[in-house]
Short mmCIF file of C-alpha atoms and ligand atoms in Angstrom, two decimals:
data_model
loop_
_atom_site.label_atom_id
_atom_site.label_comp_id
_atom_site.label_asym_id
_atom_site.label_seq_id
_atom_site.Cartn_x
_atom_site.Cartn_y
_atom_site.Cartn_z
CA UNK A 1 16.87 -4.33 16.88
CA UNK A 2 16.53 -0.45 16.88
CA UNK A 3 19.34 1.73 18.25
CA UNK A 4 17.85 5.08 19.88
CA UNK A 5 20.31 7.99 19.67
CA UNK A 6 20.20 10.77 22.30
CA UNK A 7 18.36 13.97 21.29
CA UNK A 8 21.90 15.54 20.96
CA UNK A 9 23.77 12.93 19.41
CA UNK A 10 26.18 14.42 17.11
CA UNK A 11 26.43 13.52 13.43
CA UNK A 12 29.78 11.94 14.25
CA UNK A 13 28.33 9.59 16.98
CA UNK A 14 25.66 8.66 14.51
CA UNK A 15 28.29 7.65 11.81
CA UNK A 16 30.14 5.76 14.15
CA UNK A 17 27.14 3.69 15.47
CA UNK A 18 26.20 3.34 11.50
CA UNK A 19 29.68 2.08 10.73
CA UNK A 20 29.72 -0.34 13.86
CA UNK A 21 26.68 -1.82 12.59
CA UNK A 22 28.15 -2.68 9.21
CA UNK A 23 31.57 -3.91 10.94
CA UNK A 24 29.53 -6.45 12.82
CA UNK A 25 27.76 -7.83 9.80
CA UNK A 26 24.38 -5.86 9.73
CA UNK A 27 22.94 -3.27 7.61
CA UNK A 28 21.91 0.14 9.37
CA UNK A 29 18.56 1.68 8.23
CA UNK A 30 18.00 5.23 9.42
CA UNK A 31 14.37 6.24 9.96
CA UNK A 32 13.83 9.26 7.95
CA UNK A 33 12.01 12.41 9.23
CA UNK A 34 11.70 12.06 13.07
CA UNK A 35 13.71 14.42 15.43
CA UNK A 36 15.27 11.69 17.53
CA UNK A 37 17.57 9.68 15.13
CA UNK A 38 16.50 5.92 15.28
CA UNK A 39 18.72 3.35 13.55
CA UNK A 40 17.24 0.03 12.54
CA UNK A 41 19.78 -2.78 12.52
CA UNK A 42 18.54 -5.23 9.67
CA UNK A 43 19.84 -8.91 9.41
CA UNK A 44 19.64 -11.77 11.51
CA UNK A 45 20.29 -10.23 14.80
CA UNK A 46 18.46 -12.94 17.08
CA UNK A 47 21.16 -15.28 17.44
CA UNK A 48 23.60 -12.96 19.69
CA UNK A 49 21.14 -10.24 20.49
CA UNK A 50 22.04 -9.86 24.21
CA UNK A 51 25.94 -9.09 23.27
CA UNK A 52 24.63 -6.96 20.44
CA UNK A 53 22.35 -4.79 22.95
CA UNK A 54 25.13 -4.50 25.26
CA UNK A 55 27.70 -3.73 22.67
CA UNK A 56 25.63 -0.78 21.14
CA UNK A 57 24.32 0.60 24.36
CA UNK A 58 27.93 1.34 25.53
CA UNK A 59 28.62 3.61 22.22
CA UNK A 60 28.60 7.33 22.76
CA UNK A 61 25.50 8.83 21.70
CA UNK A 62 23.28 5.96 22.12
CA UNK A 63 20.35 6.35 24.51
CA UNK A 64 18.98 2.95 24.30
CA UNK A 65 18.55 -0.18 22.37
CA UNK A 66 15.44 -1.89 21.75
CA UNK A 67 14.65 -5.38 20.30
CA UNK A 68 11.76 -5.42 18.00
CA UNK A 69 10.31 -8.81 18.46
CA UNK A 70 8.07 -8.57 15.27
CA UNK A 71 9.55 -10.26 12.15
CA UNK A 72 8.56 -6.97 10.39
CA UNK A 73 10.86 -4.07 11.68
CA UNK A 74 10.76 -1.26 9.72
CA UNK A 75 6.90 -1.52 9.05
CA UNK A 76 6.40 -1.95 12.86
CA UNK A 77 4.90 0.71 15.09
CA UNK A 78 7.62 0.28 17.63
CA UNK A 79 10.16 1.48 15.16
CA UNK A 80 8.23 4.40 13.85
CA UNK A 81 5.36 5.55 16.50
CA UNK A 82 3.57 8.12 14.12
CA UNK A 83 1.38 6.84 11.29
CA UNK A 84 3.17 7.23 7.90
CA UNK A 85 2.03 9.46 5.22
CA UNK A 86 2.50 8.77 1.51
CA UNK A 87 2.55 11.65 -0.79
CA UNK A 88 1.90 11.34 -4.50
CA UNK A 89 1.95 14.52 -6.58
CA UNK A 90 -0.59 16.69 -4.32
CA UNK A 91 -2.33 13.78 -2.77
CA UNK A 92 -1.87 12.33 0.68
CA UNK A 93 -2.62 8.92 1.91
CA UNK A 94 -2.51 8.52 5.47
CA UNK A 95 -3.05 11.14 8.22
CA UNK A 96 -6.47 12.44 9.08
CA UNK A 97 -7.76 12.53 5.38
CA UNK A 98 -9.50 9.41 3.84
CA UNK A 99 -8.51 8.95 0.20
CA UNK A 100 -10.39 7.23 -2.27
CA UNK A 101 -8.94 5.75 -5.51
CA UNK A 102 -11.59 4.83 -8.12
CA UNK A 103 -11.76 3.70 -11.71
CA UNK A 104 -12.28 0.68 -13.87
CA UNK A 105 -10.96 -2.75 -13.27
CA UNK A 106 -9.13 -2.96 -16.65
CA UNK A 107 -8.31 0.14 -18.88
CA UNK A 108 -10.29 -0.54 -22.11
CA UNK A 109 -10.75 2.64 -24.18
CA UNK A 110 -9.55 5.97 -23.79
CA UNK A 111 -12.79 7.73 -24.08
CA UNK A 112 -14.48 5.86 -21.46
CA UNK A 113 -11.44 6.22 -19.06
CA UNK A 114 -11.69 9.89 -19.22
CA UNK A 115 -15.33 10.13 -18.43
CA UNK A 116 -14.98 7.78 -15.48
CA UNK A 117 -12.24 9.80 -14.41
CA UNK A 118 -13.97 13.02 -14.69
CA UNK A 119 -17.13 11.54 -13.01
CA UNK A 120 -15.04 10.12 -10.08
CA UNK A 121 -13.18 13.30 -9.67
CA UNK A 122 -16.27 15.24 -9.66
CA UNK A 123 -17.37 12.91 -6.83
CA UNK A 124 -14.27 13.55 -4.60
CA UNK A 125 -11.84 10.70 -5.54
CA UNK A 126 -8.21 11.72 -5.49
CA UNK A 127 -6.76 8.94 -7.55
CA UNK A 128 -7.60 7.05 -10.58
CA UNK A 129 -7.17 3.38 -10.69
CA UNK A 130 -7.14 1.05 -13.82
CA UNK A 131 -5.25 -1.99 -14.94
CA UNK A 132 -2.96 -2.27 -18.00
CA UNK A 133 -1.66 -5.62 -16.94
CA UNK A 134 -4.24 -8.00 -15.46
CA UNK A 135 -3.52 -10.95 -13.18
CA UNK A 136 -6.52 -13.07 -14.77
CA UNK A 137 -7.27 -16.51 -13.08
CA UNK A 138 -7.74 -17.96 -16.88
CA UNK A 139 -5.41 -17.74 -19.55
CA UNK A 140 -8.03 -17.12 -21.89
CA UNK A 141 -9.80 -13.89 -20.07
CA UNK A 142 -8.75 -10.41 -21.21
CA UNK A 143 -5.06 -9.82 -19.84
CA UNK A 144 -5.21 -6.08 -20.24
CA UNK A 145 -3.76 -3.54 -22.86
CA UNK A 146 -0.24 -3.38 -21.70
CA UNK A 147 1.66 -0.30 -22.47
CA UNK A 148 -1.00 0.87 -24.60
CA UNK A 149 -3.14 1.09 -21.56
CA UNK A 150 -0.42 2.89 -19.72
CA UNK A 151 -0.44 5.53 -22.23
CA UNK A 152 -3.87 6.09 -21.94
CA UNK A 153 -3.85 6.12 -18.13
CA UNK A 154 -1.04 9.03 -18.29
CA UNK A 155 -2.80 11.05 -21.05
CA UNK A 156 -6.07 11.10 -18.76
CA UNK A 157 -4.21 11.85 -15.58
CA UNK A 158 -2.71 14.68 -17.58
CA UNK A 159 -6.05 15.76 -18.86
CA UNK A 160 -8.01 15.45 -15.47
CA UNK A 161 -5.43 15.97 -12.81
CA UNK A 162 -5.69 12.78 -10.87
CA UNK A 163 -2.52 10.66 -10.02
CA UNK A 164 -2.86 6.97 -11.36
CA UNK A 165 -2.37 3.60 -9.68
CA UNK A 166 -2.00 0.82 -11.55
CA UNK A 167 -0.63 -2.99 -11.26
CA UNK A 168 2.61 -4.53 -12.22
CA UNK A 169 2.66 -8.23 -12.33
CA UNK A 170 6.37 -8.92 -13.71
CA UNK A 171 9.48 -7.89 -12.70
CA UNK A 172 10.57 -6.98 -16.17
CA UNK A 173 7.80 -4.52 -16.48
CA UNK A 174 8.63 -2.38 -13.16
CA UNK A 175 10.83 0.11 -15.04
CA UNK A 176 7.87 0.65 -17.81
CA UNK A 177 5.02 1.12 -15.33
CA UNK A 178 7.34 3.39 -13.23
CA UNK A 179 7.48 5.34 -16.51
CA UNK A 180 3.89 5.98 -16.65
CA UNK A 181 2.29 5.36 -13.13
CA UNK A 182 2.24 7.42 -9.87
CA UNK A 183 1.76 4.38 -7.82
CA UNK A 184 2.37 0.83 -8.37
CA UNK A 185 0.00 -1.71 -7.39
CA UNK A 186 1.19 -5.14 -6.35
CA UNK A 187 -2.09 -7.53 -6.69
CA UNK A 188 -3.24 -10.01 -4.10
CA UNK A 189 -1.91 -12.81 -6.41
CA UNK A 190 1.64 -11.36 -6.32
CA UNK A 191 1.87 -10.47 -2.58
CA UNK A 192 4.48 -13.21 -1.93
CA UNK A 193 6.28 -12.65 -5.26
CA UNK A 194 9.56 -11.71 -3.44
CA UNK A 195 11.35 -10.92 -6.41
CA UNK A 196 8.60 -8.42 -7.57
CA UNK A 197 8.69 -6.91 -4.06
CA UNK A 198 12.19 -6.47 -4.01
CA UNK A 199 12.21 -4.79 -7.34
CA UNK A 200 9.66 -2.15 -6.40
CA UNK A 201 11.19 -1.78 -3.19
CA UNK A 202 14.45 -0.91 -4.76
CA UNK A 203 12.40 1.57 -7.12
CA UNK A 204 11.13 5.39 -6.67
CA UNK A 205 7.27 4.95 -6.69
CA UNK A 206 5.02 4.48 -3.81
CA UNK A 207 3.60 0.75 -3.70
CA UNK A 208 -0.12 -0.25 -3.10
CA UNK A 209 0.25 -3.68 -1.57
CA UNK A 210 -2.76 -5.77 -1.69
CA UNK A 211 -3.24 -8.79 0.95
CA UNK A 212 -3.13 -12.14 -0.45
CA UNK A 213 -6.57 -14.13 -0.52
CA UNK A 214 -4.91 -16.78 1.91
CA UNK A 215 -2.49 -14.42 3.46
CA UNK A 216 -2.27 -13.61 7.23
CA UNK A 217 -1.97 -9.97 8.50
CA UNK A 218 1.33 -10.85 9.42
CA UNK A 219 2.20 -12.37 5.97
CA UNK A 220 1.27 -9.01 4.62
CA UNK A 221 3.46 -7.14 6.99
CA UNK A 222 6.47 -9.39 6.04
CA UNK A 223 5.58 -8.64 2.24
CA UNK A 224 5.82 -4.90 2.90
CA UNK A 225 9.04 -5.21 4.89
CA UNK A 226 10.60 -7.05 1.73
CA UNK A 227 9.73 -3.68 0.02
CA UNK A 228 10.85 -1.47 2.84
CA UNK A 229 14.29 -3.29 3.20
CA UNK A 230 14.96 -2.30 -0.14
CA UNK A 231 14.93 1.47 0.86
CA UNK A 232 11.20 2.29 -0.56
CA UNK A 233 9.22 3.46 2.60
CA UNK A 234 6.40 4.54 0.60
CA UNK A 235 4.00 1.39 1.12
CA UNK A 236 0.32 1.32 1.39
CA UNK A 237 -1.27 -1.83 2.51
CA UNK A 238 -4.82 -2.86 1.07
CA UNK A 239 -7.41 -5.27 2.54
CA UNK A 240 -9.27 -6.63 -0.30
CA UNK A 241 -11.11 -9.63 1.11
CA UNK A 242 -9.80 -13.18 1.82
CA UNK A 243 -10.81 -16.74 1.14
CA UNK A 244 -12.85 -18.20 3.81
CA UNK A 245 -15.52 -21.19 3.78
CA UNK A 246 -18.23 -18.81 3.02
CA UNK A 247 -19.13 -18.57 -0.53
CA UNK A 248 -21.99 -16.16 -0.81
CA UNK A 249 -19.53 -13.51 -1.62
CA UNK A 250 -16.36 -13.57 -3.96
CA UNK A 251 -14.17 -13.06 -0.69
CA UNK A 252 -14.57 -12.12 2.77
CA UNK A 253 -13.70 -8.65 4.00
CA UNK A 254 -11.51 -9.04 7.21
CA UNK A 255 -12.90 -5.80 8.94
CA UNK A 256 -10.77 -6.98 12.09
CA UNK A 257 -7.58 -6.51 10.00
CA UNK A 258 -7.94 -2.76 10.29
CA UNK A 259 -7.66 -2.44 13.94
CA UNK A 260 -4.86 -5.20 14.00
CA UNK A 261 -2.96 -3.24 11.36
CA UNK A 262 -3.43 0.14 13.06
CA UNK A 263 -1.80 -1.41 16.12
CA UNK A 264 1.03 -3.18 14.28
CA UNK A 265 2.06 -0.86 11.59
CA UNK A 266 2.36 2.67 10.74
CA UNK A 267 1.61 2.21 7.25
CA UNK A 268 -1.56 3.80 5.81
CA UNK A 269 -4.35 0.90 5.14
CA UNK A 270 -6.80 1.03 2.23
CA UNK A 271 -9.75 -1.19 1.65
CA UNK A 272 -11.02 -2.65 -1.58
CA UNK A 273 -14.47 -3.29 -1.10
CA UNK A 274 -15.17 -4.17 -4.87
CA UNK A 275 -12.82 -7.23 -4.82
CA UNK A 276 -13.85 -8.16 -1.29
CA UNK A 277 -17.47 -8.58 -2.20
CA UNK A 278 -17.54 -9.06 -5.83
CA UNK A 279 -21.03 -7.71 -6.30
CA UNK A 280 -21.75 -4.10 -6.65
CA UNK A 281 -24.73 -4.11 -4.63
CA UNK A 282 -22.55 -5.06 -1.54
CA UNK A 283 -19.82 -2.49 -2.11
CA UNK A 284 -21.52 0.36 -0.44
CA UNK A 285 -22.03 -1.45 2.89
CA UNK A 286 -18.53 -2.60 3.11
CA UNK A 287 -16.89 0.59 2.13
CA UNK A 288 -19.10 2.18 4.81
CA UNK A 289 -18.00 -0.30 7.43
CA UNK A 290 -14.38 0.23 6.47
CA UNK A 291 -14.48 3.99 6.86
CA UNK A 292 -15.94 3.34 10.40
CA UNK A 293 -13.36 1.01 11.07
CA UNK A 294 -10.52 3.19 10.41
CA UNK A 295 -9.41 2.81 6.81
CA UNK A 296 -7.21 5.54 5.60
CA UNK A 297 -8.52 5.14 2.08
CA UNK A 298 -10.62 3.02 -0.44
CA UNK A 299 -10.19 1.23 -3.93
CA UNK A 300 -13.35 1.04 -5.62
CA UNK A 301 -14.05 -0.20 -9.01
CA UNK A 302 -16.40 2.25 -11.03
CA UNK A 303 -17.38 1.75 -14.78
CA UNK A 304 -19.86 3.43 -16.89
CA UNK A 305 -21.27 0.39 -18.45
CA UNK A 306 -20.42 -2.47 -16.17
CA UNK A 307 -22.40 -5.24 -18.38
CA UNK A 308 -19.89 -4.80 -20.89
CA UNK A 309 -16.79 -4.20 -18.74
CA UNK A 310 -13.78 -6.62 -19.85
CA UNK A 311 -13.11 -7.56 -16.39
CA UNK A 312 -15.04 -7.40 -13.00
CA UNK A 313 -18.26 -5.66 -14.36
CA UNK A 314 -20.42 -7.44 -11.82
CA UNK A 315 -18.91 -5.62 -8.83
CA UNK A 316 -18.31 -2.24 -10.62
CA UNK A 317 -20.30 0.60 -9.44
CA UNK A 318 -21.82 2.96 -12.27
CA UNK A 319 -20.49 6.65 -11.56
CA UNK A 320 -24.15 8.00 -10.17
CA UNK A 321 -24.01 5.05 -7.51
CA UNK A 322 -20.49 6.01 -6.65
CA UNK A 323 -21.34 9.78 -6.21
CA UNK A 324 -24.10 8.82 -3.87
CA UNK A 325 -21.59 6.72 -1.98
CA UNK A 326 -19.16 9.13 -1.64
CA UNK A 327 -21.97 11.59 0.14
CA UNK A 328 -22.54 8.79 2.67
CA UNK A 329 -18.99 8.04 3.19
CA UNK A 330 -18.22 11.58 3.95
CA UNK A 331 -20.68 11.74 6.97
CA UNK A 332 -19.30 8.37 8.17
CA UNK A 333 -15.82 10.06 7.94
CA UNK A 334 -16.94 12.90 9.78
CA UNK A 335 -18.68 10.85 12.53
CA UNK A 336 -15.03 9.30 13.28
CA UNK A 337 -13.24 12.50 13.23
CA UNK A 338 -11.78 11.95 9.65
CA UNK A 339 -12.16 14.08 6.53
CA UNK A 340 -13.05 12.76 3.04
C1 PEP B 1 -7.60 -5.40 -9.14
O1 PEP B 1 -7.42 -4.53 -8.43
O2 PEP B 1 -8.16 -5.17 -10.22
C2 PEP B 1 -7.32 -6.84 -8.79
C3 PEP B 1 -6.71 -7.57 -9.86
O3 PEP B 1 -7.17 -6.75 -7.31
P1 PEP B 1 -6.65 -8.18 -6.45
O4 PEP B 1 -5.08 -8.27 -6.88
O5 PEP B 1 -6.70 -7.80 -5.08
O6 PEP B 1 -7.46 -9.21 -7.03
MN1 MN B 2 -10.60 -6.04 -10.71
#
């Protein structure tokens, strides 16, 4: 349920509505940054909704009370009609620009990371990606460098001037990763790790939330809602391919998810063509399709020596290939009235 206040509602009237929401056992959440005050009423509203609508409609300063029938509220377009913009240092995600994050799957070596970061920046990437904590399918695969990797990322960020996004896989590491990273990535495997979602939701860093391989778009939005309900509104969604019966590629890119998400949510949406395809030869085609279909950004794995990468080498682009792709993407962005 949302309560839309009159344009000239006084601060006292707004406060009284918020207090009344709490008095009847719910949690008020004020939509930040919009001209007309909209207060979301969080909690199990559905049971006595007719009474609640009438009750709040009669309060001074209230213009209208609307039910949001979606299970996600704060993430929904009905609550927040304009597209959201997430700001990270001087980089913007959402709005008219398309933002590309690129870098190796795993942080392996500082010299290489620096080389990759310089190359992707030169090609127009705005964010450096790299995993220090890796959620690997096998416990015997490379698990990441941990804090040592975070330190490398932070030093490279300071040298090159690109904000960094890196994954956090454990609630106990959220504080540590927050100390180094500009954006916290929640990986596909943890999309429904609700303890982790709540933890990053009460934190201060923007969150890049990846869609689980077997998750519906609706599930992705409810996971975003877990983060937002804790206070953190800076959520970026990421389509990274889902599991289908098709086994010619690692995953299947759900391009439909882009127009669906654009209708249902105000949150920016990125696409990860690297994990979606699992094959560097197919990354370009899916990246181009994603930009044409309305993605607000891309997450692309780039490595300067893919055959020797510790993870995801087969889907990593070499810096030269990434540069050529960025030039194509720029032209596609222009064709759909966006900037890259
Ligand atoms: C990654 O970005 O390196 C990663 C592990 O992605 P996903 O969680 O989408 O598999
Ligand atoms: Mn990877």
